[in-house]
Structure formats: C-alpha cells, structure tokens
Amino acid sequence: MLTEVTHAKRLAALRAELARLDIDGLLVPRSDEYLGEYVPPSAERLAWLTGFTGSAGMAIVLAERAAVFTDGRYTTQVASQTDPALWERLHIIEQPAQEWLAEHAAGRSIGYDPWLHAQAAVERLAASGVRLVPLAANPLDAVWHDRPAAPRTQAMPQPAEFAGQGSAEKRAELAAALRQAGEDTAVLADPHSLAWLLNIRGADLEYTPLALGFALLHSNATVDLFMEPSKVPEATRAHLGNAVVVHPPVGLPTILAGLAGQAVRLDPESTPAWFAATLREAGATLRPGEDPCRLPRACKNPVEQAGARAAHRRDAVAMARFLAWFTAEAPRGGVTEMSAADRLLAFRREVPMFRAESFPAISGAGENGAIVHYRATEATNRAVRVNECYLVDSGGQYTDGTTDITRTLWTGPGTPPADLVERYTRVLRGHVALATLRFPQGVAGPHIDAVARAPLWEAGLDYDHGTGHGIGSFLSVHEGPVSISRAARPIPVRAGMILSDEPGYYQPGAYGIRIENLLLARPAAEQPGQVKPFLEFETLTLVPYERRLIGVALLTPAERAWVDAYHARVLAEVGEKVEPAVRDWLAEACAPL
C-alpha cells in the first residue's frame, strides 16, 4: 500500500521537473490520448500522482499549492484517497478548475499535454487568464520511472451476426454525409468510433472491448487506420478490406500534413488538442462538428437491439443465482464486499458469451454503499453485516451486448428501519416513473431527469449524480451523446438508444440506495388524437427488486401494478433458465406485492 510519503515524493519530483522546464504549473487530467473514461495502467497518471483512483477528475499542480477536482460521484472517495496536506479537494461543478486557475495562477504559464486534453477543454481553461503552454513531452512521464508499457492486444472482427450492419455500408453512409456537408475528411479520435465503424473489438482496456487507435474517414469512404501493425492480424486485415489502410501511429503527422487545403471535421469535445494544432499547421480548414459515428452508434439497429435483449436474459440468470445465494448467506455472516463481488463474477463467468465485467463491480455494505463509485479493496473491504443495506452495481460484457444493473439489498433477517424503507420506496417510485414515461420525439435527457427525482424532491431529498447514461453494444458501459442529467447537453433521445434508469439516495456514513435497469427507447403506440410521434421505454433488465425494502402502502396503485407485472415477466423469462432451488427463490422474490 502506498503511503502519504510516497505521494509527497512524487509531487516534489514533478515540481522539480516543472522548475527545470521553467513553467509555473501543470494540468494532470485522468484521461489518456483517447480521452476515454477507462484508461490502461500506462495512463493512470492522476492516480499515480495523487492516489485518487476514480474514473473522472483532474489535478492542477503549482509550485506552492495543488488541487484535485472531481464530481459528486467521487467526493467521498477523493477525500479518503488523497492527502489533505498535499491537495485541495474540490468539486469540479461547484468549484470549477478555471475559477481556481483564475484565482491562483492568473498570468502564469501552465503546461499541458496536448494529447490529453480536448480542444474545447483547453479553450475553456484558457479563459481563466493563465498562459497555457502545450508541451512536446509530458513532465509527469519524465518522473514516472516504473510506468507500465502501453497495451498491445489484437483487434478482432465483430461478426455481422452481432454488428447487424457491415462496415462498408456504414462507411458509405457516413462518407455521403461528409460530402453533403462539404467536408473531405473526419478525424476519428475515439476508439469507440473505430470499433463501431470498422466492426472490430479488442482487449486493450480491462472493461471496454477496444483496440486503441485513431482513424481518418474520407469522403470517398476509405479509412486511414493508425494502429500498431502487430495489433492487426491477417484475419482482421481481410475483414477490414482494401478500403482501410493500416498505418503505424508514428505516421499520423505525415498523413495529416497531406490534408493541406482540405476541409476536415474535428469534434472539439472529444479530440485531443494536438490534432487541431497539427492540422492548422498543415494548412487544413477545420470544421468543428460532432464525431460522425457517435449518434449512429448510439441508435442500435434491430440486430443490436435483439442482442441486448438476449444478453440481458442471460445476465439475469447470473443475477438470480447471485441474489439467491446472497439472500441465504448474508444473514449467516462470513460474506465480505469482495467475496460477494467475486461470487457474482463467478456466476457471470458461467453464462454463455460472457467476455468480461463491463466495469469494476461496486460492492458496498452499510456506509460504503453511500460512496457512489465505491470499489472495495484489501484496505477497505469489510464484512457484510446482518440487518444492514448492501448495494451492488455491476455489469457484463457479452459478445452481443453490454449490461449494467444495480440492486440495493437488505441482509436480514430483521425488519429494516422505517426511514430506510421510505427512502428506498421513493427511489423505486422515481425509477418506475422514468421506466413508464411516454414523451414526444425531440425531448432530451435533461428534460426528463426530474421525472426520476420528483418522489425524492417531495421529501427534500436528492442525489448528486445523473439519472441515466447511454450503453454501448458490446462497447462502453457509458456511451454518449445522450445522458439523463440536468447537467447534460440537450440532445434528443432517439429510438434505438439504450439508457440507464438509476435514481438513488445516499446517507453518508450509513447506507446507499440505488436501483438501476437499462431501458431501450422505442416508438410508442399512437394514441387517439395524438399530434406528434412519441417514444417510450422497453425495460431490458430482468432482476427482482428488494421486496423487504418496498413500502407497499407508499406506492400508488399504478406503481404497484407495474412492479407486479415486471416481477411476473422476470419469473416467466428467467425462471425456466435456472435450477430448481434458484427458481423457488425467484418465485418468492417475484410474488405479487
């Protein structure tokens, strides 16, 4: 286990390197050059420097002070993992980095690695009044002497039976859109776009099946793919075809230089600032615009939708086995947060087509459940005690789909406290309200966020995270562009999108409540007199709720009927796929309220 002394020495070494370079400070983001949520060990710079291991955050290092910023999901975690003598711990929404820079570093030179920051993010930080200096090499890497090697797993084809549409067809459709917009080339800096457009997957990241790389999509439907050649075996090259040319990443500057005079689309929110600077120097005309793969990727085609349903049915078998086991074992003692997560992973591994977890399981008992993105470690792992709340948020990567589910459980055998039941039931009511919502086409994620919060707001309660995020198709468990959050961009929900429905409530030092299902947006049946098209949600997740925490009298008749109908569906679709003992447990868990 690393000590405070270790992180103090690392911070001191970095400051010495900044002094050598004659710059006043450095931005240290959580991201790697692909700007994704999950990064390989070789890119865990923020964790190496600060000790904070969350998936979102940034540090700013000056000679005399330093700060680490994160959002509401991680405020408790960052406080427990970082040394207050070294770091100010700040909420990135309430105390934005640009305001901190304006107060403490105005007029000073602040270095940044242009590969690790999106162009738009650099522009926002520059508004703070500091002098941002792009660096040719990252100073932190110069002092990180035992930095792991970058991953180099192979890119493999994603079969058409799961992708639902061939790469050539996708490329032709997007190339036509580029021509219509008067654009010659689009920069694809997001490996998810490569995975979707080229129908390839990889294992460069532990939880997201990506082969890391960059690409240029041209208006003639050809692609220049920048990936180490050793990562692209002959079978994958044959799958890609002659219209996709593989280049080593070191060839990227030369190819970009050849785009002089061309109109190049670049997403300023998801593309490293290095690309914009290099293309400007080459004489290309930059056309700011969203990654052309992002919206089509989010709107799952019929084959991907069928795959998501099938993956959730199989995942439900693993969850039913786990919940039956947990219900029996937790009251006896001997279960820990880590042993519970290990048992759930073991059940998933028995399910056909399982490839990996879709994120590190959040297995939090009692007060640890109140840490929104808690991850049990050897240092924090504790026993799951009798008569307390236990929260488990987990998911699986299957060849035909990605799952993400949260259930809050009561360990029994005693009766849960009335206030816990009341708050769980309010969370459940908000969860049901979103699942049953009908809404006009054109409505965006921020417009429906309040639907899930309303039952909590009635009691003066809330939660400090979004209500829902997009889900990929055997891709990232967190996928844009739509998010059900008041802080999200107002991008309309569209048919084919898969979104999570996960309201919660967290009592620091006591317990956490979150209930999460995945929902598929689809056209709603037309009502008499309807004046515009509407959408609704199909619930994909098939796992019972914790009936011991449901205050039945607090539900409306419609809410109670929906829960009963959902449980009946769970029993019908999952019960026949599990062994008799688990089916008996499932029948009791799914009995009418």
PDB file of N, CA and C in Angstrom, residues 172-205:
ATOM      1  N   ALA A 172     -19.988   4.000 -46.185  1.00  0.00           N
ATOM      2  CA  ALA A 172     -20.633   4.663 -47.316  1.00  0.00           C
ATOM      3  C   ALA A 172     -21.654   5.692 -46.837  1.00  0.00           C
ATOM      4  N   GLU A 173     -22.424   5.344 -45.812  1.00  0.00           N
ATOM      5  CA  GLU A 173     -23.428   6.274 -45.299  1.00  0.00           C
ATOM      6  C   GLU A 173     -22.778   7.521 -44.691  1.00  0.00           C
ATOM      7  N   LEU A 174     -21.728   7.330 -43.903  1.00  0.00           N
ATOM      8  CA  LEU A 174     -21.082   8.474 -43.277  1.00  0.00           C
ATOM      9  C   LEU A 174     -20.317   9.305 -44.298  1.00  0.00           C
ATOM     10  N   ALA A 175     -19.717   8.645 -45.295  1.00  0.00           N
ATOM     11  CA  ALA A 175     -19.000   9.391 -46.327  1.00  0.00           C
ATOM     12  C   ALA A 175     -19.968  10.271 -47.120  1.00  0.00           C
ATOM     13  N   ALA A 176     -21.160   9.768 -47.394  1.00  0.00           N
ATOM     14  CA  ALA A 176     -22.163  10.576 -48.101  1.00  0.00           C
ATOM     15  C   ALA A 176     -22.529  11.808 -47.281  1.00  0.00           C
ATOM     16  N   ALA A 177     -22.621  11.648 -45.955  1.00  0.00           N
ATOM     17  CA  ALA A 177     -22.928  12.788 -45.091  1.00  0.00           C
ATOM     18  C   ALA A 177     -21.784  13.806 -45.109  1.00  0.00           C
ATOM     19  N   LEU A 178     -20.548  13.328 -45.172  1.00  0.00           N
ATOM     20  CA  LEU A 178     -19.411  14.248 -45.268  1.00  0.00           C
ATOM     21  C   LEU A 178     -19.471  15.044 -46.569  1.00  0.00           C
ATOM     22  N   ARG A 179     -19.757  14.358 -47.669  1.00  0.00           N
ATOM     23  CA  ARG A 179     -19.828  15.050 -48.962  1.00  0.00           C
ATOM     24  C   ARG A 179     -20.935  16.098 -48.960  1.00  0.00           C
ATOM     25  N   GLN A 180     -22.062  15.739 -48.358  1.00  0.00           N
ATOM     26  CA  GLN A 180     -23.177  16.678 -48.309  1.00  0.00           C
ATOM     27  C   GLN A 180     -22.818  17.919 -47.494  1.00  0.00           C
ATOM     28  N   ALA A 181     -21.988  17.745 -46.474  1.00  0.00           N
ATOM     29  CA  ALA A 181     -21.571  18.866 -45.631  1.00  0.00           C
ATOM     30  C   ALA A 181     -20.385  19.619 -46.221  1.00  0.00           C
ATOM     31  N   GLY A 182     -19.890  19.160 -47.357  1.00  0.00           N
ATOM     32  CA  GLY A 182     -18.736  19.813 -47.958  1.00  0.00           C
ATOM     33  C   GLY A 182     -17.445  19.563 -47.226  1.00  0.00           C
ATOM     34  N   GLU A 183     -17.335  18.392 -46.599  1.00  0.00           N
ATOM     35  CA  GLU A 183     -16.148  18.036 -45.824  1.00  0.00           C
ATOM     36  C   GLU A 183     -15.418  16.883 -46.501  1.00  0.00           C
ATOM     37  N   ASP A 184     -14.110  16.948 -46.479  1.00  0.00           N
ATOM     38  CA  ASP A 184     -13.294  15.930 -47.150  1.00  0.00           C
ATOM     39  C   ASP A 184     -12.942  14.761 -46.239  1.00  0.00           C
ATOM     40  N   THR A 185     -12.745  15.065 -44.958  1.00  0.00           N
ATOM     41  CA  THR A 185     -12.229  14.060 -44.021  1.00  0.00           C
ATOM     42  C   THR A 185     -12.793  14.341 -42.638  1.00  0.00           C
ATOM     43  N   ALA A 186     -12.975  13.289 -41.855  1.00  0.00           N
ATOM     44  CA  ALA A 186     -13.336  13.426 -40.445  1.00  0.00           C
ATOM     45  C   ALA A 186     -12.295  12.718 -39.600  1.00  0.00           C
ATOM     46  N   VAL A 187     -11.839  13.394 -38.549  1.00  0.00           N
ATOM     47  CA  VAL A 187     -10.912  12.783 -37.593  1.00  0.00           C
ATOM     48  C   VAL A 187     -11.718  11.927 -36.629  1.00  0.00           C
ATOM     49  N   LEU A 188     -11.344  10.670 -36.492  1.00  0.00           N
ATOM     50  CA  LEU A 188     -11.974   9.764 -35.528  1.00  0.00           C
ATOM     51  C   LEU A 188     -10.952   9.495 -34.430  1.00  0.00           C
ATOM     52  N   ALA A 189     -11.071  10.274 -33.348  1.00  0.00           N
ATOM     53  CA  ALA A 189     -10.114  10.162 -32.248  1.00  0.00           C
ATOM     54  C   ALA A 189     -10.617   9.260 -31.133  1.00  0.00           C
ATOM     55  N   ASP A 190     -11.852   8.824 -31.221  1.00  0.00           N
ATOM     56  CA  ASP A 190     -12.460   7.979 -30.196  1.00  0.00           C
ATOM     57  C   ASP A 190     -12.385   6.524 -30.638  1.00  0.00           C
ATOM     58  N   PRO A 191     -11.698   5.649 -29.910  1.00  0.00           N
ATOM     59  CA  PRO A 191     -11.619   4.240 -30.317  1.00  0.00           C
ATOM     60  C   PRO A 191     -12.972   3.549 -30.405  1.00  0.00           C
ATOM     61  N   HIS A 192     -13.993   4.065 -29.676  1.00  0.00           N
ATOM     62  CA  HIS A 192     -15.332   3.502 -29.828  1.00  0.00           C
ATOM     63  C   HIS A 192     -15.835   3.679 -31.263  1.00  0.00           C
ATOM     64  N   SER A 193     -15.468   4.801 -31.889  1.00  0.00           N
ATOM     65  CA  SER A 193     -15.892   5.045 -33.266  1.00  0.00           C
ATOM     66  C   SER A 193     -15.222   4.062 -34.213  1.00  0.00           C
ATOM     67  N   LEU A 194     -13.940   3.782 -33.969  1.00  0.00           N
ATOM     68  CA  LEU A 194     -13.259   2.783 -34.783  1.00  0.00           C
ATOM     69  C   LEU A 194     -13.935   1.424 -34.628  1.00  0.00           C
ATOM     70  N   ALA A 195     -14.239   1.069 -33.379  1.00  0.00           N
ATOM     71  CA  ALA A 195     -14.850  -0.233 -33.111  1.00  0.00           C
ATOM     72  C   ALA A 195     -16.176  -0.368 -33.846  1.00  0.00           C
ATOM     73  N   TRP A 196     -16.991   0.687 -33.776  1.00  0.00           N
ATOM     74  CA  TRP A 196     -18.318   0.628 -34.410  1.00  0.00           C
ATOM     75  C   TRP A 196     -18.210   0.689 -35.926  1.00  0.00           C
ATOM     76  N   LEU A 197     -17.440   1.639 -36.445  1.00  0.00           N
ATOM     77  CA  LEU A 197     -17.381   1.850 -37.889  1.00  0.00           C
ATOM     78  C   LEU A 197     -16.749   0.665 -38.609  1.00  0.00           C
ATOM     79  N   LEU A 198     -15.708   0.105 -38.035  1.00  0.00           N
ATOM     80  CA  LEU A 198     -14.962  -0.967 -38.695  1.00  0.00           C
ATOM     81  C   LEU A 198     -15.378  -2.347 -38.218  1.00  0.00           C
ATOM     82  N   ASN A 199     -16.325  -2.417 -37.266  1.00  0.00           N
ATOM     83  CA  ASN A 199     -16.775  -3.698 -36.705  1.00  0.00           C
ATOM     84  C   ASN A 199     -15.586  -4.510 -36.195  1.00  0.00           C
ATOM     85  N   ILE A 200     -14.841  -3.868 -35.279  1.00  0.00           N
ATOM     86  CA  ILE A 200     -13.725  -4.552 -34.632  1.00  0.00           C
ATOM     87  C   ILE A 200     -13.848  -4.347 -33.123  1.00  0.00           C
ATOM     88  N   ARG A 201     -13.274  -5.269 -32.376  1.00  0.00           N
ATOM     89  CA  ARG A 201     -13.199  -5.152 -30.932  1.00  0.00           C
ATOM     90  C   ARG A 201     -11.797  -5.577 -30.498  1.00  0.00           C
ATOM     91  N   GLY A 202     -11.439  -5.247 -29.264  1.00  0.00           N
ATOM     92  CA  GLY A 202     -10.113  -5.592 -28.767  1.00  0.00           C
ATOM     93  C   GLY A 202     -10.123  -5.768 -27.263  1.00  0.00           C
ATOM     94  N   ALA A 203      -8.957  -5.797 -26.669  1.00  0.00           N
ATOM     95  CA  ALA A 203      -8.842  -6.001 -25.223  1.00  0.00           C
ATOM     96  C   ALA A 203      -7.756  -5.118 -24.631  1.00  0.00           C
ATOM     97  N   ASP A 204      -7.591  -3.913 -25.196  1.00  0.00           N
ATOM     98  CA  ASP A 204      -6.587  -3.000 -24.653  1.00  0.00           C
ATOM     99  C   ASP A 204      -6.990  -2.441 -23.296  1.00  0.00           C
ATOM    100  N   LEU A 205      -8.293  -2.431 -23.007  1.00  0.00           N
ATOM    101  CA  LEU A 205      -8.793  -1.989 -21.717  1.00  0.00           C
ATOM    102  C   LEU A 205      -9.459  -3.162 -21.011  1.00  0.00           C
TER     103      LEU A 205
END
